mmCIF file of C-alpha atoms in Angstrom:
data_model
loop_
_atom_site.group_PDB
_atom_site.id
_atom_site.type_symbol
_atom_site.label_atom_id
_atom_site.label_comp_id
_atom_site.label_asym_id
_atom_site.label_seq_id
_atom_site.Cartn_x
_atom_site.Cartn_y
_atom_site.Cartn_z
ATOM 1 C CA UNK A 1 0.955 10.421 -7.686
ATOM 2 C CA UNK A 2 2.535 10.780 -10.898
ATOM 3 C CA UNK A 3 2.110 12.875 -14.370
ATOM 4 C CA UNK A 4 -0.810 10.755 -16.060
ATOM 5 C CA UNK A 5 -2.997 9.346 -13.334
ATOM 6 C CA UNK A 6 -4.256 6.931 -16.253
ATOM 7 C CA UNK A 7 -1.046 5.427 -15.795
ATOM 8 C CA UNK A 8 -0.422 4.846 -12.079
ATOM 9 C CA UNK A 9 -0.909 1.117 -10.780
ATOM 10 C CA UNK A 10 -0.719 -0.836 -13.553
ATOM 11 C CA UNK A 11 -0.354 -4.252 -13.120
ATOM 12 C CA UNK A 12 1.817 -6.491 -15.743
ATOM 13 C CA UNK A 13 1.711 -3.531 -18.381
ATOM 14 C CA UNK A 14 4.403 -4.012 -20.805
ATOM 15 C CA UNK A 15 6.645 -0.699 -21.428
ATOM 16 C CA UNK A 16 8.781 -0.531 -23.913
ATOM 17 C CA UNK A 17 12.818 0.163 -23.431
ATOM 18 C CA UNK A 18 12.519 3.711 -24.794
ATOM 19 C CA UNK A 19 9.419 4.071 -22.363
ATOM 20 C CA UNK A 20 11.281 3.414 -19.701
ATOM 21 C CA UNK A 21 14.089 4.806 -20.364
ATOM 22 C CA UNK A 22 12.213 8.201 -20.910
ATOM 23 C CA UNK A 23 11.231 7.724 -17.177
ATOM 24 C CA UNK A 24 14.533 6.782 -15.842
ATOM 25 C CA UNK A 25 15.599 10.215 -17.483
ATOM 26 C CA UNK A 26 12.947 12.755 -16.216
ATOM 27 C CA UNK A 27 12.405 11.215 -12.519
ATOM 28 C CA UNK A 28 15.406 11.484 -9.849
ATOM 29 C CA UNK A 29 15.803 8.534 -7.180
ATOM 30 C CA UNK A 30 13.208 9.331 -5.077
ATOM 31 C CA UNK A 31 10.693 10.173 -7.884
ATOM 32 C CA UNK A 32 11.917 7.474 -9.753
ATOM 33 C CA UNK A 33 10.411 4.635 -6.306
ATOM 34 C CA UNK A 34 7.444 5.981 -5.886
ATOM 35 C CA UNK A 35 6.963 5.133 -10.133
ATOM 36 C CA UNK A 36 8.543 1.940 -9.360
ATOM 37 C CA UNK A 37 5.841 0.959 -6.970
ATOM 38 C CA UNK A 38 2.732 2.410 -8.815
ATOM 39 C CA UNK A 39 4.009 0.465 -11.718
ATOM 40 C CA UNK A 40 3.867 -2.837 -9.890
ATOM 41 C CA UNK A 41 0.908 -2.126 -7.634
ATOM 42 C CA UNK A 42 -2.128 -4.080 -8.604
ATOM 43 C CA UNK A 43 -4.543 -2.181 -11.310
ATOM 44 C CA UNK A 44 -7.246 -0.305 -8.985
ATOM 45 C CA UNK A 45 -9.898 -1.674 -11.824
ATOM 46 C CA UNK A 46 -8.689 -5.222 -10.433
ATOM 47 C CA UNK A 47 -9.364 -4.886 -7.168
ATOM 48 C CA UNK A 48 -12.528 -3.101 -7.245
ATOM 49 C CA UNK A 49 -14.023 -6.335 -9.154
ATOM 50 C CA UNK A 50 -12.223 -9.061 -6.818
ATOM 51 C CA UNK A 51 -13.691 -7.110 -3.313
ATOM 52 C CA UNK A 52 -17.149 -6.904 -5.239
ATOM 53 C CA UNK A 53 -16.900 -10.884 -5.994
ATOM 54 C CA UNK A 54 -15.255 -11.171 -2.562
ATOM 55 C CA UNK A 55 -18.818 -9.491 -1.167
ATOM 56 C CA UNK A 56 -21.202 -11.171 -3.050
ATOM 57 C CA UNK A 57 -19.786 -14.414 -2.086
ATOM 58 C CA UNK A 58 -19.820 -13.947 1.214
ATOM 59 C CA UNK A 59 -23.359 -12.803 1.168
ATOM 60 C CA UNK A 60 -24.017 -15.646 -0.737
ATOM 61 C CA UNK A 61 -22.988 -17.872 1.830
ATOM 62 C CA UNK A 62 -23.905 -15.079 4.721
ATOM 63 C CA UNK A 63 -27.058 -13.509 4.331
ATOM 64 C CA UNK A 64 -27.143 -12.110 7.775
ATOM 65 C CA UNK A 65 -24.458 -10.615 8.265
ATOM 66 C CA UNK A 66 -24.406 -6.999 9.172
ATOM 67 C CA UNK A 67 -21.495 -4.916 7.332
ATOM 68 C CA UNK A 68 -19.202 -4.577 10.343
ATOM 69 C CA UNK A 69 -18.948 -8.621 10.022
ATOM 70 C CA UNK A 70 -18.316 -8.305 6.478
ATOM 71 C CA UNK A 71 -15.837 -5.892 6.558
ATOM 72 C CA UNK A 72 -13.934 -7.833 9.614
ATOM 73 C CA UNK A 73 -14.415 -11.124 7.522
ATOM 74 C CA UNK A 74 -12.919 -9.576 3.730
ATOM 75 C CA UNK A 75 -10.399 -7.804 5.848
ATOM 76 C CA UNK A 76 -9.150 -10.625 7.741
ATOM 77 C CA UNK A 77 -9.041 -12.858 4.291
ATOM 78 C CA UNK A 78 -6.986 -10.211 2.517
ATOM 79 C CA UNK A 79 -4.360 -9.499 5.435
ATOM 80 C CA UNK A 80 -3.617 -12.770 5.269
ATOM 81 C CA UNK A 81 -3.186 -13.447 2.124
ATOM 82 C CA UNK A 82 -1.227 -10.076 1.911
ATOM 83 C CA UNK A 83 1.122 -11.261 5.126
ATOM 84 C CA UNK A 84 2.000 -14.300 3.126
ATOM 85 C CA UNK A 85 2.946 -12.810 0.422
ATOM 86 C CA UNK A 86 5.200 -10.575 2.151
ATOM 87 C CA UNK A 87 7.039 -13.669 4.173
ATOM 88 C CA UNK A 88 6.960 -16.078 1.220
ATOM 89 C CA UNK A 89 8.504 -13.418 -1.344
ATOM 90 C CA UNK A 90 11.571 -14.248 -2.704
ATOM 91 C CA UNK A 91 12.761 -10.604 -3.825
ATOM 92 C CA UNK A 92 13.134 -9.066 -6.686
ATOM 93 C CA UNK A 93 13.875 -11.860 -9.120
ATOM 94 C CA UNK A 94 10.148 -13.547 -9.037
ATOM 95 C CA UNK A 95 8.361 -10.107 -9.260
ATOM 96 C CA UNK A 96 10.159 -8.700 -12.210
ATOM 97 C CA UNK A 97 10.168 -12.484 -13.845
ATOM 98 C CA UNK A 98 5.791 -12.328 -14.033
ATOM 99 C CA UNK A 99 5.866 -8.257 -14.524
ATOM 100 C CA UNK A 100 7.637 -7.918 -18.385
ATOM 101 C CA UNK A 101 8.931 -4.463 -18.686
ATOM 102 C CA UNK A 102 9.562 -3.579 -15.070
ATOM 103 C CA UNK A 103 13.327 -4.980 -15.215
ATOM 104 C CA UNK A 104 14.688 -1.623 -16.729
ATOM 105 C CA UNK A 105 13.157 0.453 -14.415
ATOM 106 C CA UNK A 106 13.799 -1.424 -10.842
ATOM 107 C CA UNK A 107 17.392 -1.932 -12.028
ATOM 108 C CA UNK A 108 18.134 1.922 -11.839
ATOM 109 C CA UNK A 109 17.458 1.788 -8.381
ATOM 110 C CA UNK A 110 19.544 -0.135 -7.090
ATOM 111 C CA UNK A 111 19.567 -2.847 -5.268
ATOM 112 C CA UNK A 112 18.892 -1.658 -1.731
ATOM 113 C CA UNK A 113 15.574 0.262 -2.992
ATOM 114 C CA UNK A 114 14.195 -2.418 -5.659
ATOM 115 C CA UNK A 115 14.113 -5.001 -2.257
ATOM 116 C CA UNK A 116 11.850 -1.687 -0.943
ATOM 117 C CA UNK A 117 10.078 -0.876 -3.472
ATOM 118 C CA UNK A 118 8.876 -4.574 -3.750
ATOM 119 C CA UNK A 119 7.608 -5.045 -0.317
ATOM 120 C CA UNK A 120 5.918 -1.786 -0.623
ATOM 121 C CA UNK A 121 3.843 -2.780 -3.560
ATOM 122 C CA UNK A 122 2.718 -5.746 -1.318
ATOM 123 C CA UNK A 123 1.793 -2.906 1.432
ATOM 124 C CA UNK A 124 0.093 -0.928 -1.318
ATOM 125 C CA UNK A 125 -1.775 -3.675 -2.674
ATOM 126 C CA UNK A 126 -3.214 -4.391 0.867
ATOM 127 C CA UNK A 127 -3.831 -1.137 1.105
ATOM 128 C CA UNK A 128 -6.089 -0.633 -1.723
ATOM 129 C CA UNK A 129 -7.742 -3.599 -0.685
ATOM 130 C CA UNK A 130 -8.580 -2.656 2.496
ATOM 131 C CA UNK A 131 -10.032 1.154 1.180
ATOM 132 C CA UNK A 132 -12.328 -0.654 -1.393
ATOM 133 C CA UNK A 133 -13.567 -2.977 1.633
ATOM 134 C CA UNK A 134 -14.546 -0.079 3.939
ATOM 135 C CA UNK A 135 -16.310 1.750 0.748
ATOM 136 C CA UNK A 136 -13.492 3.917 -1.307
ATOM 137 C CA UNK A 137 -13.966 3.094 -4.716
ATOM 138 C CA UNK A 138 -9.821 3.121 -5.820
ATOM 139 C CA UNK A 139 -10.999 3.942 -9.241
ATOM 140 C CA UNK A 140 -11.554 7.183 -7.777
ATOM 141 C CA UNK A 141 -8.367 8.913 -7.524
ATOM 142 C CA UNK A 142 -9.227 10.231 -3.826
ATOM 143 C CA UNK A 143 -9.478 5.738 -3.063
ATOM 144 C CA UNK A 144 -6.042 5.379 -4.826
ATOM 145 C CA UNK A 145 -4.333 8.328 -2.996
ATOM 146 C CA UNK A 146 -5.705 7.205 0.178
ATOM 147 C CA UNK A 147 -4.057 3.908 0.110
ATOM 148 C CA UNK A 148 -0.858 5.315 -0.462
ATOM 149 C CA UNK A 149 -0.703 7.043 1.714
ATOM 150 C CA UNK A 150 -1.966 4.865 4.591
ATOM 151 C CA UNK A 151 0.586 2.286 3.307
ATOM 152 C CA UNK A 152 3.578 4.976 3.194
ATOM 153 C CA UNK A 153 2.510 6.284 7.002
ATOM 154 C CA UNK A 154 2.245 3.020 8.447
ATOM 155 C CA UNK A 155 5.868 2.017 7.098
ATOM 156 C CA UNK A 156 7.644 5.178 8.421
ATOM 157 C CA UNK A 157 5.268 4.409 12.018
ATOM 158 C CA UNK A 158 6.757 1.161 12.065
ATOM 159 C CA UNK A 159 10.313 2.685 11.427
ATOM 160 C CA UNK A 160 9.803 4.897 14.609
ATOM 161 C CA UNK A 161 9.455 7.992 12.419
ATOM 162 C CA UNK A 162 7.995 11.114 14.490
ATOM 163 C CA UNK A 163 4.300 11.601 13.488
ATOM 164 C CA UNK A 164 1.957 14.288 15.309
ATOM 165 C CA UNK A 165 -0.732 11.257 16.031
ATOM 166 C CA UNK A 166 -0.788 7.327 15.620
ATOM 167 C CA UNK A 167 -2.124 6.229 12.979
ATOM 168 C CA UNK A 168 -4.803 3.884 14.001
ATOM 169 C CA UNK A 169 -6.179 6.740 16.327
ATOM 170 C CA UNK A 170 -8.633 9.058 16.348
ATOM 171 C CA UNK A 171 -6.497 12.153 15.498
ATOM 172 C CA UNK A 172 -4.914 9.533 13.078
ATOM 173 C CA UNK A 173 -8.032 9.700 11.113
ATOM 174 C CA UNK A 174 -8.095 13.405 11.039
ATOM 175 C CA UNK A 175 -4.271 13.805 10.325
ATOM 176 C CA UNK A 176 -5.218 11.092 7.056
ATOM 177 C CA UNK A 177 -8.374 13.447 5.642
ATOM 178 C CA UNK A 178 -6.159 16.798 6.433
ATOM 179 C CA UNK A 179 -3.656 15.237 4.050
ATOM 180 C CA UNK A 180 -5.931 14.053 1.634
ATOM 181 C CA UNK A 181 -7.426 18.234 1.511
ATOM 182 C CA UNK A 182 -4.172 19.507 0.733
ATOM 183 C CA UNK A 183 -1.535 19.061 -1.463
ATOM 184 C CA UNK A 184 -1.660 15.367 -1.366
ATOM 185 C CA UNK A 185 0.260 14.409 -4.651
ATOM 186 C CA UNK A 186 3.326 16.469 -2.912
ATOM 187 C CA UNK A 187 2.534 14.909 0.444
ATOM 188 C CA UNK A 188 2.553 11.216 -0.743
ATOM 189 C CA UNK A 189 5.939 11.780 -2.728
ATOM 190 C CA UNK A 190 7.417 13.499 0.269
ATOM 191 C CA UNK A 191 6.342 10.116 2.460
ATOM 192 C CA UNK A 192 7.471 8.047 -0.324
ATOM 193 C CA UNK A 193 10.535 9.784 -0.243
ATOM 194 C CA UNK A 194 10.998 9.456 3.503
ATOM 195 C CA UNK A 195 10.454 5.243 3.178
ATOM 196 C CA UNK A 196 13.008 4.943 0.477
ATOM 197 C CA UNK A 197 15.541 6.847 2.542
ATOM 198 C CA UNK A 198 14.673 5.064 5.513
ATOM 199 C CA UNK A 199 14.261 1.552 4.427
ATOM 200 C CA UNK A 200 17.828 0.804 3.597
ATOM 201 C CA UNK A 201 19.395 -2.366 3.743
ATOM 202 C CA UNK A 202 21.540 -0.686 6.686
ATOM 203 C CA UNK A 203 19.007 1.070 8.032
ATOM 204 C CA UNK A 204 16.863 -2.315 8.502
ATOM 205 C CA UNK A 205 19.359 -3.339 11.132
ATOM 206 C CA UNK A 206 18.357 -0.562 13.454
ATOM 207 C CA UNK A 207 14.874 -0.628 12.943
ATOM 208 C CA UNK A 208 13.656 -4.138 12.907
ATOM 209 C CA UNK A 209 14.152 -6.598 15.470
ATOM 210 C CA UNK A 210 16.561 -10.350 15.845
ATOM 211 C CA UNK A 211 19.297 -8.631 13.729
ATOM 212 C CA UNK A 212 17.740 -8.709 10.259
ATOM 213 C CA UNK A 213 19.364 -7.145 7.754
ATOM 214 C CA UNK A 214 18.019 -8.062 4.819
ATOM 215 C CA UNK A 215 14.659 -6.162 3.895
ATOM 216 C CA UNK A 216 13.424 -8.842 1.519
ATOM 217 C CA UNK A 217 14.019 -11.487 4.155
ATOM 218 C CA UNK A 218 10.767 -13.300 5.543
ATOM 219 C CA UNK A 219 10.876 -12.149 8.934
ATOM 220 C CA UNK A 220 11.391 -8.642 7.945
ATOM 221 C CA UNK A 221 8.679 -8.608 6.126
ATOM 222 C CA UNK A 222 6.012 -10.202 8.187
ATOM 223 C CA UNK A 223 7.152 -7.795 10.555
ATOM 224 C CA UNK A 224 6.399 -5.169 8.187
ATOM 225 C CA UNK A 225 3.317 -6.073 6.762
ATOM 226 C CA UNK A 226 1.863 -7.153 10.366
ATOM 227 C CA UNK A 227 2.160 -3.808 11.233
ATOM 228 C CA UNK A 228 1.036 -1.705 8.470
ATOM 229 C CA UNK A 229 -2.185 -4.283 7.900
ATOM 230 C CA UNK A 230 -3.175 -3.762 12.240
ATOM 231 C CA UNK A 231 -2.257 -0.256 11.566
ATOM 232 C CA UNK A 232 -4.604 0.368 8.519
ATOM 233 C CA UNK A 233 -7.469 -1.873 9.031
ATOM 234 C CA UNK A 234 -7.747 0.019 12.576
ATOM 235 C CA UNK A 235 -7.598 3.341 10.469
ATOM 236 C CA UNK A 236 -9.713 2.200 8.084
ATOM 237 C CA UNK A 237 -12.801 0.608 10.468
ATOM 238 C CA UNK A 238 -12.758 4.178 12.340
ATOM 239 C CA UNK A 239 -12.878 6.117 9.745
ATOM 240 C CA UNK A 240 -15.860 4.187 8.639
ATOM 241 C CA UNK A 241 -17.425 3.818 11.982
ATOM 242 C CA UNK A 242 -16.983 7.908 12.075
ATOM 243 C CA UNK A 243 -18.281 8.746 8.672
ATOM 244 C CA UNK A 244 -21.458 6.154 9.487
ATOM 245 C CA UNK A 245 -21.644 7.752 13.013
ATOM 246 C CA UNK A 246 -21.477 4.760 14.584
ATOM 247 C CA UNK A 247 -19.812 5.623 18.369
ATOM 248 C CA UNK A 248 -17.220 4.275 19.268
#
């Protein structure tokens, strides 16, 4: 996703000015979002722990349950929590006030594609959530590539853009693992590319519904997130069901 996979996702990492200014310099816009985002997306080392004390806990207080109710169960817990997020954000001012060191780098995008890149780290996040739930370990850089990209398709989906299969289908699942055998650094910066292009403040107005035309705006975003998290848990739960060989 970027040159030092040791250095993608980090969550609250301090850089210095020269750091960032050294990435500002080599990265053009569209480069320069997709950083943005894997800078403020949650640390995959994070979020393996919390779904692993997510499913002891519910085993804990479950012991029955088969893993298709677990997985519904942690999914359900972290789409909401996700979705809330997403409504109750206030922009770009609270994220870069809790994140030191970000403030350098979302200012040279602009202020169009730091709204963007924001709610996309929320989509992200949810993302690699969801992947660790239905058994990707996001350590792994296969898990972390995977969520990006089901986070980047699902926003262009929602935007209308022309994809040979939905998503949350079955050749959705195959059109997901062809990408991930290929060139899929290239392929995720392509669809990142695509989102920041297409999620304009202008754009917005075309795309989503009641006349919204502010991207960070609540409504926008629910509408966002609602979609990507239906969109990838259904990816995700038949891709597991397949690769169990559980019919559907």
């Amino acid at each position: 996703i970027a040159k030092a996979e040791t250095k993608t996702a980090v969550d609250a990492e301090m850089l210095t000015e020269e750091e960032d200014a050294a990435l500002i310099a080599e990265n053009d816009q569209s480069n320069l979002f997709l950083t943005a985002i894997e800078k403020l997306a949650a640390s995959p080392e994070k979020v393996h722990a919390q779904v692993a004390t997510m499913r002891s806990n519910y085993r804990a207080t479950h012991p029955c349950a088969d893993e298709k109710t677990i997985h519904d169960a942690l999914a359900k817990d972290i789409i909401r929590k996700q979705v809330w997020l997403a409504t109750a954000s206030g922009g770009a001012t609270g994220v870069v006030s809790v994140i030191p060191g970000i403030g350098t780098l979302l200012a040279a995008l602009g202020g169009g594609l730091t709204d963007v890149a924001i709610c996309m780290k929320i989509q992200v996040d949810m993302c690699l959530y969801l992947a660790e739930i239905y058994g990707y370990d996001v350590t792994e850089v296969d898990g972390r590539n995977l969520a990006f990209l089901i986070a980047g398709l699902g926003s262009l989906e929602k935007a209308g853009a022309p994809f040979a299969a939905k998503l949350g289908g079955n050749a959705g699942v195959k059109m997901v693992r062809q990408y991930l055998k290929g060139a899929v650094l290239q392929t995720i910066k392509e669809v990142f590319k695509r989102v920041g292009l297409t999620f304009t403040r202008k754009a917005v107005e075309k795309i989503l519904p009641f006349g919204i035309s502010i991207f960070v705006g609540g409504g926008a975003n629910y509408l966002l997130t609602r979609y990507v998290a239906c969109t990838a848990n259904k990816w995700f739960r038949m891709d597991f069901d397949d690769r169990a060989g559980i019919a559907g």
